[in-house]
Amino acid sequence: MSTTSVNAPERTAESPLRNAPMSEEVKVSKVEILKEGSHALRGTIVEELSPQFVAMCEDNCNVLKHHGSYQQDDRDFRGSDGKHYMFMVRSRIPGGRLTAQQVLTELDLCEEFGNGTLRITDRQGFQLHGVLKKDLRSAIKGINDAKLTTLGACGDVNRNVMCCPAPYKNNKVHQEMQDLANRLANHLRPRTSAYYEIWLKPQDGEEQDAEKVHEYLCTVPTGPEHVDEEPIYGKVYLPRKFKIGISLPEDSCIDVYAQDLGFLAVVENDQIIGYNILVGGSMGMTPANKKTFPAVAKRMAFCTPDQVIQVAEAIVKVQRDNGNREDRKQARMKYLVAAKGVEWFRKQTELYCGFPLADLHPTDVTGCDDHIGWHEQGDGKLFLGINVDNGRLKDEGDLRLKTGLRAVLRKYGMDCRNTALQGFILCDIDPSEKENINRMLAEHGIRSAEEWSIPRRLSIACPAYPTCGLAVTEAERAMPSVMDAIENVLAQNDLLGDRIAVHMTGCPNGCARPYSPDVGLVGKARNKYTIYLGGNTNCTRIGFLWQDMVPQEEIATRLAPIFSRYRNERQAGECFGDFCHRLGKEGLASA
């Protein structure tokens, strides 16, 4: 991203925001100028929704991200007539908590306005793909009619707050954490009324049922002359995206160390006494830029449950006021933490909070659970975790996942959860219905937990080709065959029951958190990947680059001798990631 002085006339005649106000001379990226001049995230989106425009201009595409949507083109259909523009629409779903009706609505929307599939994201949200510009408003309005929202799902703000989705009812810990995820998401949401004006405000001839509009959107000013001043984000929002996760030590299923801000619950006698605060995690990097790197968060301090909201706001503001706005590749909070140090960051947080933070509790991450299969909730009911290969809810061949889930949800109407490993949980099931639900799912080709290997259950991939504009190669579409080959090698070494996590992305930006699991596969060029080893299933450590530019069809073959050595040389209780970390790159190459 190039930079400019904010008082330099860099805008061209083509820019719809060329008359936006300038600030004092400070070096900032062009995106910062754009946000400041966007009229609180309005831009000229309304004008460009008109049928006379084939696509949205680059300026409005950057503003549109804050509304929860990315303009994309399907590279499978590029041809002599150019790009085929469409939109991805992402729903913000704190902790992945959903009602049956919300899931059914999203499934309907993916068929009415999308490409017929619904994707569970690795941040517990939903994504519609293939939405045409003419249908964008209808899709976003439909999501809000279900009392979900796309605001805060993308852009330079706090994004979806992640939390362990397991609906355990035997104590208040899980419920308290899930409630906290909702409170954090609501507290840190953008306040601009632009979202309501563009997507939800009744147009000519439309009627609006206020009950169908997300409650906080019914209370904001809606006049076209109103320009919001964000109370937390200010005029230019954050330097880059910001991610929060809430976790338990024994179950960091949301990869708490991968977050900009992590809250690790400290539990004593079935009560949360507070949270260890983790800062500066982030997976993205640019291989050609040596100043960029993936990072796990650093342990900073401890806070009590009643302090969490204040602490989160303070940390957001520290990043807001100190993060790099000149170079977007250096703008994530991890670079601020790395440059200034944890102690400096803690002192700044305390200044913004107005109170001192306690020192860290010794509690740390010890495990994670994918929540797949049947489990007792603790209240006499059951929940069922369903593995969804790479998160894509679709009907294809004998697997009619979308139709099967529809049938179950229509019959039983249970609450649901999305997991961070792109799985799906059905909650509050009466034990007497267990066999009926098993039968219904099996009739639609939906496999039980026992029919999946553990590594397959722990695998995730980003969408990549053909829709993501950043992808350099395949991920989601390649992952099934890659995992088939890896499973064959694992079976030969009697390792299919081992907890080995494989994450795959189609580029180095790291959306599927590929740098911290046991095996990371990162797209480097068309059909070629960088293999990372030495992370772990709990994702608390960054792995090392093991081999670069590996053809897709050779991934399993390259890993085969390492799996064989692990089987023969591992120490008692040593997981695959720890084994690779102990030997290191040179040790693994010395065989």
XYZ file of C-alpha atoms in Angstrom:
591
model
C 0.000 0.000 0.000
C 1.552 3.287 -1.022
C 1.434 6.247 1.309
C 0.887 9.945 0.967
C 0.739 13.061 3.124
C -2.860 13.629 4.046
C -2.732 17.212 2.796
C -1.380 16.194 -0.619
C -3.991 16.256 -3.423
C -3.642 12.572 -4.312
C -7.248 11.920 -5.222
C -7.982 11.665 -8.918
C -11.011 12.923 -10.765
C -12.304 9.349 -10.828
C -12.345 9.072 -7.055
C -15.889 9.509 -5.700
C -14.412 10.775 -2.430
C -12.045 13.307 -3.978
C -13.590 16.224 -2.079
C -13.207 14.618 1.327
C -11.492 16.805 3.954
C -7.778 16.538 4.611
C -6.063 16.515 8.011
C -2.732 17.861 9.182
C 0.351 16.610 7.383
C 0.980 13.133 8.676
C 2.119 10.213 6.559
C -0.771 7.798 6.231
C -1.876 5.219 3.691
C -4.459 6.140 1.093
C -6.984 3.922 2.849
C -6.742 6.197 5.904
C -7.622 9.212 3.750
C -10.466 7.242 2.270
C -11.918 6.313 5.660
C -11.667 9.888 6.933
C -13.479 11.185 3.872
C -16.061 8.415 3.660
C -18.785 10.358 5.498
C -18.825 7.798 8.295
C -18.651 4.789 5.955
C -21.189 6.043 3.439
C -18.872 6.775 0.530
C -20.947 6.741 -2.627
C -22.127 3.166 -2.144
C -25.782 4.081 -2.711
C -25.012 5.651 -6.063
C -22.935 2.696 -7.225
C -25.650 0.209 -6.303
C -27.418 1.601 -9.353
C -27.724 -0.822 -12.307
C -25.790 1.608 -14.516
C -22.556 0.583 -12.759
C -21.139 -2.869 -13.522
C -19.087 -2.928 -10.326
C -18.065 -0.723 -7.441
C -14.932 1.396 -7.685
C -11.912 0.618 -5.530
C -12.720 3.399 -3.052
C -16.211 2.111 -2.365
C -14.941 -1.475 -2.190
C -12.733 -0.431 0.717
C -15.650 1.304 2.442
C -17.966 -1.630 1.695
C -15.761 -3.983 3.722
C -16.897 -2.202 6.879
C -20.457 -3.159 5.970
C -19.514 -6.845 5.885
C -19.017 -7.421 2.173
C -16.173 -7.847 -0.312
C -16.463 -7.361 -4.058
C -14.975 -10.393 -5.808
C -14.885 -12.010 -9.214
C -15.137 -15.683 -10.058
C -11.863 -16.626 -11.704
C -13.376 -19.848 -13.011
C -15.468 -17.739 -15.362
C -13.008 -15.083 -16.438
C -12.868 -14.883 -20.196
C -12.816 -12.569 -23.149
C -15.704 -10.607 -21.664
C -13.646 -9.756 -18.563
C -14.370 -10.241 -14.885
C -17.633 -11.568 -13.510
C -18.205 -9.393 -10.451
C -20.067 -10.595 -7.398
C -19.957 -10.154 -3.641
C -19.180 -12.162 -0.555
C -21.435 -11.241 2.384
C -20.310 -12.188 5.890
C -22.525 -12.357 8.985
C -21.134 -11.447 12.381
C -22.177 -14.151 14.865
C -20.513 -13.719 18.301
C -19.456 -17.088 19.656
C -21.184 -18.767 16.714
C -24.548 -18.762 18.554
C -27.593 -19.135 16.309
C -31.259 -19.986 16.405
C -32.657 -22.619 14.047
C -34.556 -19.910 12.187
C -31.400 -17.860 11.644
C -29.656 -20.871 10.104
C -32.665 -21.641 7.929
C -32.788 -18.019 6.792
C -29.119 -18.041 5.818
C -29.661 -21.303 3.915
C -32.567 -19.704 2.059
C -30.524 -16.586 1.280
C -27.637 -18.586 -0.161
C -30.058 -20.124 -2.637
C -32.026 -16.995 -3.433
C -29.114 -14.583 -3.791
C -25.869 -16.600 -3.606
C -24.264 -19.560 -5.330
C -26.379 -22.098 -3.450
C -23.828 -22.795 -0.719
C -23.387 -21.383 2.777
C -19.942 -21.305 4.346
C -19.099 -21.579 8.041
C -16.042 -19.395 8.600
C -13.110 -20.226 10.849
C -14.248 -17.282 13.008
C -17.677 -18.835 13.647
C -19.561 -16.661 11.169
C -21.450 -17.364 7.948
C -20.529 -16.288 4.421
C -22.738 -16.033 1.356
C -20.780 -16.282 -1.884
C -21.719 -15.242 -5.407
C -24.160 -12.448 -4.491
C -24.755 -10.149 -7.458
C -24.722 -6.396 -6.967
C -28.411 -6.122 -7.796
C -29.145 -8.510 -4.901
C -26.674 -7.116 -2.358
C -29.145 -4.972 -0.473
C -31.744 -7.763 -0.374
C -29.174 -10.234 0.975
C -27.951 -7.907 3.709
C -31.488 -6.893 4.634
C -32.490 -10.564 4.776
C -29.688 -11.275 7.229
C -30.802 -8.385 9.430
C -34.411 -9.491 9.229
C -33.207 -12.667 10.962
C -31.723 -10.456 13.711
C -28.158 -11.010 12.603
C -25.918 -8.368 11.065
C -23.005 -7.974 8.690
C -21.814 -4.754 10.358
C -18.520 -5.438 12.109
C -17.882 -8.686 10.246
C -15.156 -7.097 8.078
C -13.179 -3.855 7.892
C -10.874 -1.896 10.192
C -12.917 -2.525 13.317
C -13.292 -5.264 15.888
C -14.577 -8.275 13.992
C -16.546 -11.303 15.153
C -15.797 -12.086 18.809
C -14.946 -15.767 19.082
C -15.804 -17.966 22.028
C -15.989 -21.666 22.840
C -19.386 -22.680 21.414
C -19.996 -25.806 23.520
C -23.462 -25.480 25.147
C -22.527 -27.071 28.462
C -25.080 -26.336 31.181
C -23.537 -28.126 34.178
C -21.994 -24.843 35.379
C -22.207 -21.179 34.450
C -18.735 -20.919 32.933
C -19.627 -21.476 29.277
C -22.759 -19.359 29.452
C -20.833 -16.536 31.132
C -18.164 -16.603 28.426
C -20.745 -16.656 25.634
C -22.602 -13.746 27.207
C -19.299 -11.871 27.418
C -18.729 -12.452 23.697
C -22.078 -10.798 22.971
C -21.365 -7.879 25.290
C -17.931 -7.279 23.773
C -19.314 -7.467 20.238
C -22.062 -4.997 21.057
C -19.799 -2.605 22.955
C -17.202 -2.470 20.174
C -19.610 -2.342 17.231
C -19.416 0.643 14.860
C -22.082 3.237 15.671
C -22.437 4.824 12.222
C -25.984 5.119 10.947
C -24.714 4.622 7.392
C -25.432 0.898 7.643
C -29.091 1.462 8.406
C -29.446 4.127 5.746
C -27.899 2.081 2.941
C -29.207 -1.419 3.631
C -32.206 -1.296 5.981
C -34.068 1.980 5.653
C -37.368 1.429 3.822
C -37.294 2.490 0.194
C -40.228 3.704 -1.846
C -43.137 1.320 -1.380
C -41.444 -0.746 1.313
C -42.815 -1.346 4.775
C -40.610 -2.136 7.734
C -41.353 -4.184 10.807
C -39.099 -2.717 13.484
C -39.035 -6.064 15.256
C -37.169 -7.536 12.295
C -34.350 -5.000 12.459
C -31.492 -5.679 14.816
C -32.342 -3.741 17.969
C -29.394 -1.369 18.002
C -30.002 -0.367 14.395
C -33.492 0.854 15.282
C -32.146 3.494 17.644
C -29.442 5.253 15.625
C -30.037 8.544 13.798
C -31.164 7.963 10.233
C -31.223 11.429 8.700
C -29.110 11.779 5.550
C -27.500 14.917 6.975
C -26.232 13.101 10.054
C -22.476 12.415 10.199
C -21.491 10.083 13.012
C -18.465 10.518 15.223
C -17.550 7.044 16.400
C -17.137 7.164 20.200
C -14.499 4.403 20.210
C -13.074 4.372 16.681
C -13.049 8.093 15.854
C -13.114 9.349 12.254
C -10.656 6.868 10.772
C -11.492 3.688 12.673
C -8.585 1.310 13.402
C -5.355 0.983 11.409
C -6.344 -2.577 10.435
C -8.743 -5.332 11.412
C -8.931 -6.389 15.064
C -9.874 -9.815 16.424
C -10.919 -10.955 19.911
C -11.309 -14.464 21.310
C -12.421 -15.875 24.672
C -11.170 -19.267 25.740
C -10.819 -21.847 28.470
C -7.369 -23.252 29.362
C -8.389 -26.859 28.754
C -10.294 -25.985 25.583
C -8.773 -23.307 23.378
C -10.899 -24.412 20.445
C -10.943 -20.836 19.118
C -7.113 -20.551 19.101
C -6.942 -17.785 21.694
C -3.250 -17.135 21.000
C -4.028 -16.279 17.371
C -6.109 -13.224 18.354
C -5.141 -9.553 18.544
C -6.717 -9.711 21.988
C -7.350 -12.931 23.853
C -9.125 -13.466 27.167
C -8.159 -16.771 28.777
C -10.589 -17.639 31.561
C -9.214 -18.522 34.985
C -11.692 -20.841 36.697
C -11.748 -21.840 40.354
C -14.540 -23.912 41.918
C -16.607 -23.661 38.733
C -16.435 -19.868 38.814
C -14.568 -17.522 36.479
C -12.446 -15.386 38.785
C -10.896 -13.446 35.928
C -9.044 -13.581 32.637
C -5.432 -13.611 31.568
C -5.036 -10.949 28.879
C -3.142 -11.953 25.731
C -2.147 -9.323 23.153
C -0.652 -9.248 19.675
C -1.603 -12.465 17.939
C -2.121 -12.498 14.167
C -1.445 -14.958 11.364
C -0.957 -12.801 8.254
C 2.379 -12.099 6.588
C 3.931 -11.179 3.232
C 6.874 -13.483 2.422
C 8.603 -10.852 0.282
C 8.403 -8.325 3.105
C 10.801 -9.379 5.853
C 9.222 -6.898 8.267
C 6.036 -8.959 8.334
C 5.541 -12.138 10.332
C 2.886 -14.321 11.933
C 2.738 -14.167 15.721
C 1.049 -15.759 18.672
C -0.157 -13.383 21.348
C 1.962 -12.450 24.343
C 0.773 -12.871 27.917
C 0.317 -9.413 29.449
C -1.778 -9.165 32.634
C -4.882 -10.322 34.513
C -8.256 -8.668 34.917
C -11.437 -9.476 36.796
C -14.674 -10.257 34.921
C -16.131 -6.816 35.663
C -13.062 -5.154 34.083
C -13.086 -6.982 30.738
C -15.160 -4.479 28.749
C -13.074 -1.526 29.950
C -9.838 -3.387 29.255
C -10.952 -4.361 25.757
C -11.954 -0.796 24.918
C -8.666 0.517 26.302
C -6.614 -1.920 24.206
C -8.593 -1.033 21.086
C -7.838 2.640 21.765
C -4.131 1.985 22.317
C -4.045 0.352 18.894
C -6.202 3.123 17.431
C -3.847 5.866 18.599
C -0.502 4.111 18.193
C -0.907 1.553 15.397
C 0.861 2.088 12.080
C -1.372 4.043 9.691
C 1.342 4.609 7.103
C 1.943 1.014 6.026
C -1.016 -1.368 6.134
C 1.323 -4.342 6.022
C 2.643 -3.166 9.397
C -0.668 -2.040 10.825
C -1.879 -5.034 12.848
C -1.504 -4.702 16.613
C 1.162 -7.436 16.744
C 3.662 -5.036 15.196
C 2.934 -2.402 17.833
C 3.380 -4.977 20.617
C 6.593 -6.256 19.011
C 8.026 -2.757 18.565
C 7.107 -1.282 21.941
C 7.135 -4.374 24.147
C 4.529 -5.882 26.426
C 5.391 -3.703 29.425
C 4.919 -0.511 27.419
C 1.645 -1.866 26.060
C 0.450 -2.772 29.544
C 1.210 0.714 30.871
C -0.645 2.321 27.986
C -3.614 0.040 28.588
C -3.651 1.025 32.256
C -3.604 4.712 31.294
C -6.623 4.259 29.036
C -8.399 2.078 31.627
C -7.705 4.395 34.512
C -6.757 1.544 36.855
C -3.778 -0.824 37.281
C -3.951 -4.375 35.995
C -3.029 -7.362 38.128
C -0.136 -9.616 37.220
C -0.747 -12.763 35.204
C -2.284 -15.842 36.747
C -0.194 -18.979 36.021
C -3.112 -20.524 34.101
C -2.327 -21.225 30.446
C -3.714 -23.222 27.512
C -3.484 -26.983 27.960
C -5.821 -28.417 25.307
C -8.589 -27.982 22.768
C -11.713 -29.844 21.658
C -13.383 -29.929 18.267
C -16.792 -30.684 19.895
C -17.666 -33.212 17.178
C -19.950 -36.114 18.075
C -22.553 -36.633 20.811
C -22.059 -34.967 24.211
C -24.078 -34.523 27.380
C -24.892 -30.875 28.051
C -25.195 -31.298 31.808
C -28.917 -30.516 31.971
C -30.247 -33.862 30.783
C -30.063 -32.815 27.125
C -27.470 -33.694 24.470
C -25.634 -31.751 21.821
C -24.247 -33.072 18.546
C -21.206 -31.679 16.753
C -21.200 -32.311 13.000
C -17.966 -32.131 11.054
C -18.332 -29.970 7.940
C -15.406 -30.521 5.594
C -13.876 -27.034 5.130
C -17.073 -25.400 6.348
C -19.091 -25.581 3.126
C -22.792 -26.364 3.602
C -23.908 -27.722 0.256
C -25.573 -30.643 -1.496
C -23.161 -32.517 -3.723
C -23.556 -36.109 -4.856
C -24.503 -38.435 -2.013
C -23.694 -35.783 0.607
C -26.760 -33.591 0.995
C -25.543 -31.604 3.959
C -27.660 -28.538 3.343
C -30.881 -30.490 2.834
C -30.181 -32.757 5.818
C -29.607 -29.893 8.219
C -32.717 -28.161 6.917
C -34.785 -31.243 7.637
C -33.479 -31.587 11.198
C -33.855 -27.892 12.003
C -37.364 -27.709 10.623
C -38.447 -30.722 12.661
C -36.730 -29.924 15.963
C -36.022 -26.166 15.868
C -33.018 -26.417 18.186
C -30.437 -23.697 18.789
C -27.150 -24.143 16.939
C -23.489 -23.133 17.098
C -20.708 -22.654 14.551
C -17.274 -23.850 15.664
C -13.863 -22.357 14.951
C -12.952 -25.532 13.058
C -15.855 -24.877 10.684
C -18.083 -27.478 12.321
C -21.758 -27.195 13.286
C -23.402 -27.995 16.618
C -27.039 -28.953 17.237
C -27.988 -28.100 20.840
C -30.629 -29.056 23.404
C -31.481 -32.495 22.028
C -33.684 -34.818 24.051
C -31.867 -38.174 24.432
C -34.949 -39.957 23.084
C -34.388 -38.253 19.714
C -30.753 -39.289 19.332
C -31.402 -42.270 17.078
C -33.965 -40.395 14.972
C -31.472 -37.597 14.326
C -28.710 -40.086 13.551
C -31.033 -41.750 11.034
C -32.036 -38.457 9.391
C -28.432 -37.357 8.995
C -27.315 -40.739 7.663
C -30.134 -40.692 5.085
C -28.593 -37.494 3.731
C -25.059 -38.905 3.622
C -23.888 -36.935 6.670
C -21.155 -38.910 8.393
C -20.973 -39.517 12.140
C -17.993 -38.452 14.242
C -16.632 -42.001 14.226
C -16.505 -42.004 10.419
C -13.985 -39.154 10.378
C -10.316 -39.463 11.305
C -9.122 -37.134 14.059
C -6.757 -35.258 11.691
C -9.628 -34.734 9.242
C -11.822 -33.322 12.006
C -9.053 -30.908 12.996
C -8.368 -29.733 9.432
C -9.588 -26.407 8.058
C -9.055 -24.384 4.886
C -9.849 -20.905 3.605
C -12.049 -20.451 0.473
C -9.188 -19.277 -1.803
C -9.910 -19.997 -5.498
C -12.009 -19.108 -7.313
C -13.529 -16.182 -5.395
C -10.909 -14.694 -3.046
C -8.979 -11.923 -4.760
C -5.900 -12.540 -2.612
C -5.572 -16.262 -3.336
C -2.629 -17.437 -5.419
C -3.803 -21.051 -5.504
C -6.428 -23.483 -4.228
C -7.228 -24.267 -0.599
C -10.817 -25.357 0.125
C -11.189 -27.231 -3.163
C -7.743 -28.851 -2.828
C -7.953 -29.766 0.847
C -10.122 -32.921 0.516
C -7.707 -34.646 -1.862
C -4.684 -33.423 0.112
C -6.193 -34.830 3.300
C -7.056 -38.098 1.539
C -3.375 -38.499 0.685
C -2.213 -37.459 4.168
C -4.679 -39.885 5.764
C -3.253 -42.700 3.658
C 0.237 -41.954 4.949
C -1.016 -41.652 8.527
C -2.838 -44.978 8.210
C 0.364 -46.652 7.043
C 2.022 -45.385 10.219
C -0.933 -46.202 12.527
C -1.413 -42.486 13.284
C -5.010 -41.858 12.198
C -6.058 -41.635 15.846
C -3.426 -39.003 16.698
C -4.327 -35.352 17.173
C -2.573 -33.814 14.170
C -4.042 -30.535 12.911
C -3.560 -29.485 9.278
C -4.571 -25.973 8.193
C -4.434 -24.817 4.564
C -4.626 -21.377 2.926
C -4.423 -20.253 -0.669
C -2.091 -17.367 0.154
C 0.178 -16.169 2.999
C -2.460 -13.917 4.593
C -3.284 -16.725 7.007
C -7.076 -16.675 7.248
C -7.225 -20.343 8.293
C -4.485 -19.834 10.901
C -1.881 -21.981 9.074
C 1.285 -20.918 10.906
C 0.492 -22.352 14.327
C -0.977 -25.901 13.904
C 1.021 -29.124 13.639
C 1.109 -28.812 9.840
C 0.523 -25.577 7.940
C 0.069 -25.472 4.158
C 0.356 -21.957 2.730
C -0.219 -21.183 -0.941
C 2.904 -19.710 -2.536
C 2.234 -20.049 -6.295
C -0.233 -21.858 -8.528
C -0.439 -25.455 -7.249
C 2.553 -24.921 -4.933
C 2.645 -24.556 -1.150
C 4.966 -23.750 1.714
C 4.885 -26.431 4.424
C 5.216 -25.285 8.040
C 5.902 -27.736 10.868
C 6.407 -27.448 14.609
C 3.291 -25.630 15.727
C 0.809 -27.643 17.772
C -2.829 -28.650 17.961
C -3.451 -25.988 20.623
C -1.990 -23.342 18.277
C 0.145 -21.714 20.981
C 3.374 -21.671 18.962
C 4.436 -20.523 15.487
C 5.872 -23.307 13.378
C 8.951 -23.107 11.162
C 9.199 -23.125 7.393
C 10.112 -26.672 6.484
C 9.844 -26.848 2.702
C 8.901 -24.239 0.114
C 7.226 -24.435 -3.306
C 5.948 -27.978 -2.799
C 3.564 -29.150 -5.549
C 0.131 -30.052 -4.221
C 0.399 -33.674 -5.328
C 3.691 -34.077 -3.420
C 2.573 -32.738 -0.022
C 1.725 -36.109 1.513
C 4.834 -37.727 0.003
C 7.062 -35.042 1.514
C 5.426 -35.483 4.911
C 5.606 -39.294 4.851
C 9.172 -39.685 6.210
C 8.430 -37.181 9.000
C 5.352 -39.120 10.080
C 7.402 -42.313 10.021
C 10.083 -40.787 12.211
C 7.441 -39.469 14.587
C 5.991 -42.956 14.981
C 9.416 -44.459 15.704
C 11.227 -41.684 17.592
C 8.637 -39.747 19.598
C 8.966 -39.472 23.333
C 6.247 -40.596 25.716
C 3.200 -38.359 25.381
C 4.820 -36.223 22.681
C 2.462 -34.870 20.031
C 3.490 -34.463 16.393
C 3.973 -30.702 16.603
C 6.123 -30.994 19.722
C 8.196 -33.702 18.058
C 8.900 -31.474 15.056
C 9.606 -28.504 17.319
C 12.083 -30.548 19.387
C 14.012 -31.754 16.357
C 13.750 -28.514 14.405
C 14.303 -28.086 10.691
C 17.873 -29.345 10.748
C 17.010 -32.337 12.912
C 14.171 -33.369 10.624
C 16.453 -33.069 7.592
C 19.191 -35.225 9.113
C 17.433 -38.553 8.691
